[in-house]
Amino acid sequence: MTPNRPYLIRAVYEWICDNGLTTHLLVDAEYPGVHVPREFINNGQIVLNVAPAAVQQFVAGNDLISFSARFSGRPMQIEIPVNAVLAVFARENGEGMAFEPTPPSDPEPTPEPEGGRPSLKVVK
């Protein structure tokens, strides 16, 4: 089965927005593939306001969350692997959902071609 984390993040995000509250994400800023402003990281984590009024082009996919936002007046494209999200919650009351940290997966090793060198064959 596919992981449920991206579905839960989207559901809690929508629930918070539907209730007129401000959605925040707690992110492991040290997780590979996280692109956030480094000056706002505290103890390896960052809290991001992802309410519709605060961001543009918010996309919560199954593997990656991305959006545009301004930090100290500077526009920035944010990218967060779904497994880097530690919590999604409402700023006003803390309601939401926390997730267990997920260790980064090792990339699949590239198989070595058999026989060492590649060979080409002319086909007529």
mmCIF file of C-alpha atoms in Angstrom:
data_model
loop_
_atom_site.group_PDB
_atom_site.id
_atom_site.type_symbol
_atom_site.label_atom_id
_atom_site.label_comp_id
_atom_site.label_asym_id
_atom_site.label_seq_id
_atom_site.Cartn_x
_atom_site.Cartn_y
_atom_site.Cartn_z
ATOM 1 C CA MET A 1 0.000 0.000 0.000
ATOM 2 C CA THR A 2 1.045 3.577 -0.513
ATOM 3 C CA PRO A 3 2.007 5.564 2.602
ATOM 4 C CA ASN A 4 -0.857 7.409 4.306
ATOM 5 C CA ARG A 5 1.180 10.439 5.451
ATOM 6 C CA PRO A 6 0.536 12.605 2.350
ATOM 7 C CA TYR A 7 -3.205 11.877 2.521
ATOM 8 C CA LEU A 8 -3.344 12.724 6.221
ATOM 9 C CA ILE A 9 -1.399 15.966 5.694
ATOM 10 C CA ARG A 10 -3.828 17.053 2.951
ATOM 11 C CA ALA A 11 -6.866 16.094 5.040
ATOM 12 C CA VAL A 12 -5.718 17.946 8.172
ATOM 13 C CA TYR A 13 -4.677 20.961 6.049
ATOM 14 C CA GLU A 14 -8.143 21.119 4.488
ATOM 15 C CA TRP A 15 -9.881 20.614 7.852
ATOM 16 C CA ILE A 16 -7.928 23.480 9.432
ATOM 17 C CA CYS A 17 -8.605 25.777 6.463
ATOM 18 C CA ASP A 18 -12.312 24.867 6.457
ATOM 19 C CA ASN A 19 -12.477 25.965 10.098
ATOM 20 C CA GLY A 20 -10.949 29.362 9.317
ATOM 21 C CA LEU A 21 -7.716 28.717 11.202
ATOM 22 C CA THR A 22 -4.061 29.126 10.179
ATOM 23 C CA THR A 23 -2.337 25.938 9.030
ATOM 24 C CA HIS A 24 1.290 25.433 10.039
ATOM 25 C CA LEU A 25 3.759 22.679 9.178
ATOM 26 C CA LEU A 26 6.551 21.571 11.492
ATOM 27 C CA VAL A 27 9.377 20.362 9.252
ATOM 28 C CA ASP A 28 12.641 18.511 9.852
ATOM 29 C CA ALA A 29 14.844 21.078 8.103
ATOM 30 C CA GLU A 30 17.812 18.678 8.015
ATOM 31 C CA TYR A 31 15.931 16.062 5.976
ATOM 32 C CA PRO A 32 17.425 15.570 2.476
ATOM 33 C CA GLY A 33 15.632 17.581 -0.196
ATOM 34 C CA VAL A 34 14.186 20.230 2.150
ATOM 35 C CA HIS A 35 14.527 23.718 0.613
ATOM 36 C CA VAL A 36 13.610 26.354 3.197
ATOM 37 C CA PRO A 37 15.216 29.623 4.322
ATOM 38 C CA ARG A 38 18.094 28.526 6.538
ATOM 39 C CA GLU A 39 17.990 31.627 8.750
ATOM 40 C CA PHE A 40 14.607 30.577 10.188
ATOM 41 C CA ILE A 41 15.691 27.077 11.258
ATOM 42 C CA ASN A 42 15.702 26.450 15.001
ATOM 43 C CA ASN A 43 17.152 23.224 16.457
ATOM 44 C CA GLY A 44 17.035 21.534 13.049
ATOM 45 C CA GLN A 45 13.337 22.327 12.556
ATOM 46 C CA ILE A 46 11.264 25.049 10.961
ATOM 47 C CA VAL A 47 7.613 26.020 11.392
ATOM 48 C CA LEU A 48 5.969 27.245 8.191
ATOM 49 C CA ASN A 49 2.682 29.082 7.802
ATOM 50 C CA VAL A 50 0.999 27.392 4.816
ATOM 51 C CA ALA A 51 -2.407 29.067 5.115
ATOM 52 C CA PRO A 52 -3.801 30.061 1.704
ATOM 53 C CA ALA A 53 -3.344 33.775 2.509
ATOM 54 C CA ALA A 54 0.368 33.234 3.281
ATOM 55 C CA VAL A 55 1.501 31.152 0.297
ATOM 56 C CA GLN A 56 1.026 30.859 -3.447
ATOM 57 C CA GLN A 57 0.914 27.803 -5.697
ATOM 58 C CA PHE A 58 0.544 25.376 -2.769
ATOM 59 C CA VAL A 59 0.816 21.788 -4.006
ATOM 60 C CA ALA A 60 0.712 18.869 -1.573
ATOM 61 C CA GLY A 61 1.672 15.834 -3.618
ATOM 62 C CA ASN A 62 2.336 12.287 -2.515
ATOM 63 C CA ASP A 63 6.106 12.835 -2.383
ATOM 64 C CA LEU A 64 6.655 16.586 -2.171
ATOM 65 C CA ILE A 65 4.962 19.702 -0.800
ATOM 66 C CA SER A 66 5.865 22.885 -2.655
ATOM 67 C CA PHE A 67 4.785 26.513 -2.602
ATOM 68 C CA SER A 68 6.010 30.080 -2.960
ATOM 69 C CA ALA A 69 6.212 32.393 0.038
ATOM 70 C CA ARG A 70 7.927 35.559 1.213
ATOM 71 C CA PHE A 71 10.439 35.557 4.048
ATOM 72 C CA SER A 72 11.481 38.992 5.284
ATOM 73 C CA GLY A 73 10.034 40.368 2.043
ATOM 74 C CA ARG A 74 12.125 38.032 -0.110
ATOM 75 C CA PRO A 75 10.226 35.589 -2.373
ATOM 76 C CA MET A 76 11.300 31.971 -2.139
ATOM 77 C CA GLN A 77 10.261 28.625 -3.595
ATOM 78 C CA ILE A 78 9.837 26.073 -0.780
ATOM 79 C CA GLU A 79 10.132 22.311 -1.276
ATOM 80 C CA ILE A 80 9.495 19.773 1.467
ATOM 81 C CA PRO A 81 9.572 16.006 1.025
ATOM 82 C CA VAL A 82 6.418 14.610 2.656
ATOM 83 C CA ASN A 83 8.518 12.460 5.011
ATOM 84 C CA ALA A 84 10.168 15.625 6.396
ATOM 85 C CA VAL A 85 6.810 16.851 7.783
ATOM 86 C CA LEU A 86 6.717 16.213 11.533
ATOM 87 C CA ALA A 87 3.329 17.837 12.191
ATOM 88 C CA VAL A 88 0.482 19.769 10.616
ATOM 89 C CA PHE A 89 -1.486 21.921 13.054
ATOM 90 C CA ALA A 90 -3.560 25.058 13.595
ATOM 91 C CA ARG A 91 -1.619 28.000 15.002
ATOM 92 C CA GLU A 92 -4.564 29.239 17.059
ATOM 93 C CA ASN A 93 -5.261 26.097 19.105
ATOM 94 C CA GLY A 94 -2.552 23.513 18.267
ATOM 95 C CA GLU A 95 -5.118 21.043 16.892
ATOM 96 C CA GLY A 96 -3.727 18.806 14.177
ATOM 97 C CA MET A 97 -1.600 15.716 13.734
ATOM 98 C CA ALA A 98 2.006 14.789 14.496
ATOM 99 C CA PHE A 99 4.014 12.133 12.661
ATOM 100 C CA GLU A 100 6.869 9.876 13.664
ATOM 101 C CA PRO A 101 10.183 10.958 12.115
ATOM 102 C CA THR A 102 10.930 8.932 9.005
ATOM 103 C CA PRO A 103 14.566 8.201 8.180
ATOM 104 C CA PRO A 104 15.554 9.066 4.618
ATOM 105 C CA SER A 105 15.525 6.096 2.294
ATOM 106 C CA ASP A 106 18.727 5.084 0.606
ATOM 107 C CA PRO A 107 18.678 5.576 -3.145
ATOM 108 C CA GLU A 108 18.361 2.407 -5.180
ATOM 109 C CA PRO A 109 21.816 1.277 -6.333
ATOM 110 C CA THR A 110 22.346 1.408 -10.063
ATOM 111 C CA PRO A 111 22.915 -2.127 -11.341
ATOM 112 C CA GLU A 112 26.224 -2.769 -13.025
ATOM 113 C CA PRO A 113 25.966 -4.071 -16.582
ATOM 114 C CA GLU A 114 26.902 -7.720 -16.880
ATOM 115 C CA GLY A 115 30.180 -8.446 -18.592
ATOM 116 C CA GLY A 116 31.783 -5.125 -17.712
ATOM 117 C CA ARG A 117 31.690 -3.165 -20.972
ATOM 118 C CA PRO A 118 28.583 -2.387 -22.976
ATOM 119 C CA SER A 119 28.477 -3.831 -26.453
ATOM 120 C CA LEU A 120 26.578 -2.900 -29.584
ATOM 121 C CA LYS A 121 25.341 -5.291 -32.218
ATOM 122 C CA VAL A 122 24.418 -4.419 -35.817
ATOM 123 C CA VAL A 123 20.959 -5.682 -36.738
ATOM 124 C CA LYS A 124 19.965 -5.879 -40.416
#
